[in-house]
Amino acid sequence: MIPRSTGKSWFSYFQFNEDRDSPNEARNVLLIIVGLIAAVTFQAGVNPPGGVWQDTGSGHFAGRAIYASQKDAYYVFLVSNTLAFSSSILVLVSLTYRFPFHFEIWVATASMMVTYVSAVFAVTPREQVHFRYVLITAVVPFVTRCLIQMFNWCRRGSG
């Protein structure tokens, strides 16, 4: 039960607390969350909102995303979904570092990323999206994490 006498809000009550929560519990919760995010974003990339055209007709081709007919909205969806997928994969791999079968986790994760990219390429009309921006978006979390690590190492080395 949330203590009412302390004046704390429910939001601060459920935040991570080092005195109460163990790192192992936090890692387990994060693994569940990023696993869910990875699954949902993967599914959304493979089967985009609105589905795909079932036939080839005026201005569309069978197997292409219906949502792509709204170019700007689809682009926002694709970039946001890819960023969420890529970020969740980064966290998932980071949290399982040095776990048993870590190499196998990397292989499965890399294969899932390739599958995601190939599915997105398959359902997205070529003329609708500049794929280089989607690929750059996919790399952003990894590059950002590397830059943060390098900054921290440089700061520790000079202090």
XYZ file of C-alpha atoms in Angstrom:
159
model
C 0.000 0.000 0.000
C 1.208 3.491 -0.819
C 2.035 5.439 2.328
C -0.280 8.476 2.393
C 1.208 10.211 5.430
C 4.561 10.940 3.770
C 3.025 13.179 1.108
C 4.780 11.256 -1.646
C 3.007 10.795 -4.913
C 2.390 7.384 -6.423
C 4.872 8.317 -9.140
C 7.798 8.764 -6.753
C 6.710 5.722 -4.743
C 7.127 3.418 -7.753
C 10.481 4.845 -8.850
C 13.663 2.804 -8.434
C 14.981 3.066 -4.882
C 18.471 1.708 -4.135
C 17.564 1.055 -0.501
C 14.542 -1.066 -1.447
C 15.197 -2.501 -4.940
C 18.035 -4.821 -5.856
C 19.935 -4.419 -9.152
C 18.881 -7.976 -10.041
C 15.192 -7.091 -9.686
C 15.690 -3.922 -11.733
C 17.475 -5.873 -14.490
C 14.673 -8.447 -14.601
C 12.022 -5.736 -14.917
C 14.026 -3.990 -17.634
C 14.453 -7.268 -19.535
C 10.696 -7.792 -19.525
C 10.031 -4.233 -20.663
C 12.601 -4.187 -23.476
C 11.528 -7.664 -24.570
C 7.978 -6.411 -24.875
C 9.073 -3.276 -26.744
C 11.233 -5.331 -29.115
C 8.359 -7.741 -29.813
C 5.782 -5.007 -30.421
C 8.029 -2.867 -32.630
C 9.209 -5.903 -34.589
C 5.607 -6.911 -35.239
C 4.668 -3.363 -36.251
C 7.575 -3.249 -38.717
C 6.737 -6.635 -40.235
C 2.981 -5.966 -40.335
C 2.515 -2.169 -40.471
C -0.673 -0.468 -39.270
C -3.413 -0.858 -41.853
C -1.806 -3.976 -43.287
C -0.536 -4.380 -46.832
C -2.244 -4.169 -50.206
C -3.635 -7.524 -51.301
C -3.681 -6.625 -54.991
C -1.890 -4.442 -57.471
C -4.057 -1.530 -58.505
C -4.008 2.146 -59.309
C -0.832 3.469 -57.735
C -0.151 0.574 -55.364
C 1.378 -2.874 -55.450
C 0.480 -6.069 -53.643
C 2.503 -6.616 -50.467
C 3.238 -2.927 -49.890
C 2.121 -1.058 -46.766
C -1.228 0.667 -47.130
C -0.113 3.232 -44.554
C 2.735 4.269 -46.878
C 0.179 6.072 -49.046
C 0.313 8.739 -46.308
C 3.983 9.486 -46.897
C 4.769 11.832 -43.989
C 2.770 9.899 -41.401
C 4.303 6.596 -42.513
C 7.781 8.107 -42.392
C 7.236 9.269 -38.797
C 5.921 5.805 -37.893
C 8.840 4.028 -39.564
C 11.552 6.199 -37.996
C 9.949 6.124 -34.518
C 9.328 2.380 -34.649
C 12.891 1.717 -35.813
C 14.326 3.919 -33.064
C 12.265 2.108 -30.417
C 13.235 -1.310 -31.807
C 16.922 -0.448 -32.005
C 16.984 1.073 -28.511
C 15.270 -1.948 -27.002
C 17.753 -4.271 -28.705
C 20.654 -2.234 -27.313
C 19.272 -2.432 -23.769
C 18.489 -6.138 -24.129
C 22.014 -6.974 -25.287
C 23.547 -4.730 -22.620
C 21.541 -6.326 -19.809
C 22.495 -9.836 -20.916
C 26.212 -9.090 -21.287
C 28.291 -11.933 -19.835
C 25.214 -14.080 -19.321
C 25.432 -17.740 -20.292
C 24.892 -18.094 -24.033
C 25.760 -14.429 -24.615
C 27.136 -15.246 -28.069
C 23.913 -16.997 -28.989
C 21.917 -13.997 -27.752
C 24.021 -11.780 -30.049
C 23.444 -14.104 -33.011
C 19.690 -14.239 -32.387
C 19.512 -10.474 -31.896
C 21.511 -9.727 -35.051
C 19.321 -12.148 -37.006
C 16.191 -10.472 -35.657
C 17.540 -7.066 -36.702
C 18.273 -8.316 -40.219
C 14.786 -9.829 -40.391
C 13.252 -6.535 -39.259
C 15.162 -4.535 -41.860
C 14.352 -6.962 -44.674
C 10.653 -6.973 -43.735
C 10.526 -3.178 -43.619
C 12.258 -3.006 -47.009
C 9.789 -5.553 -48.398
C 6.632 -3.694 -47.359
C 7.807 -0.121 -47.938
C 7.454 1.325 -51.435
C 10.899 2.342 -52.685
C 9.760 5.795 -53.754
C 8.185 6.589 -50.369
C 11.199 6.423 -48.056
C 14.865 7.253 -48.137
C 16.145 4.097 -46.478
C 19.428 5.687 -45.471
C 17.529 7.762 -42.879
C 15.866 4.665 -41.468
C 19.244 2.901 -41.245
C 20.816 5.942 -39.603
C 17.947 5.952 -37.105
C 18.640 2.290 -36.312
C 22.282 3.064 -35.527
C 21.643 6.171 -33.388
C 21.203 4.361 -30.016
C 24.386 2.340 -30.506
C 26.480 5.343 -31.573
C 25.055 7.458 -28.756
C 25.915 4.778 -26.175
C 29.466 4.496 -27.571
C 29.941 8.268 -27.408
C 28.660 8.369 -23.819
C 31.072 5.558 -22.860
C 33.991 7.314 -24.564
C 33.119 10.586 -22.820
C 32.974 8.828 -19.438
C 36.301 7.062 -20.027
C 37.973 10.329 -21.063
C 36.516 12.143 -18.060
C 37.707 9.416 -15.661
C 41.146 9.412 -17.259
C 41.619 13.167 -16.868
C 40.216 13.327 -13.287
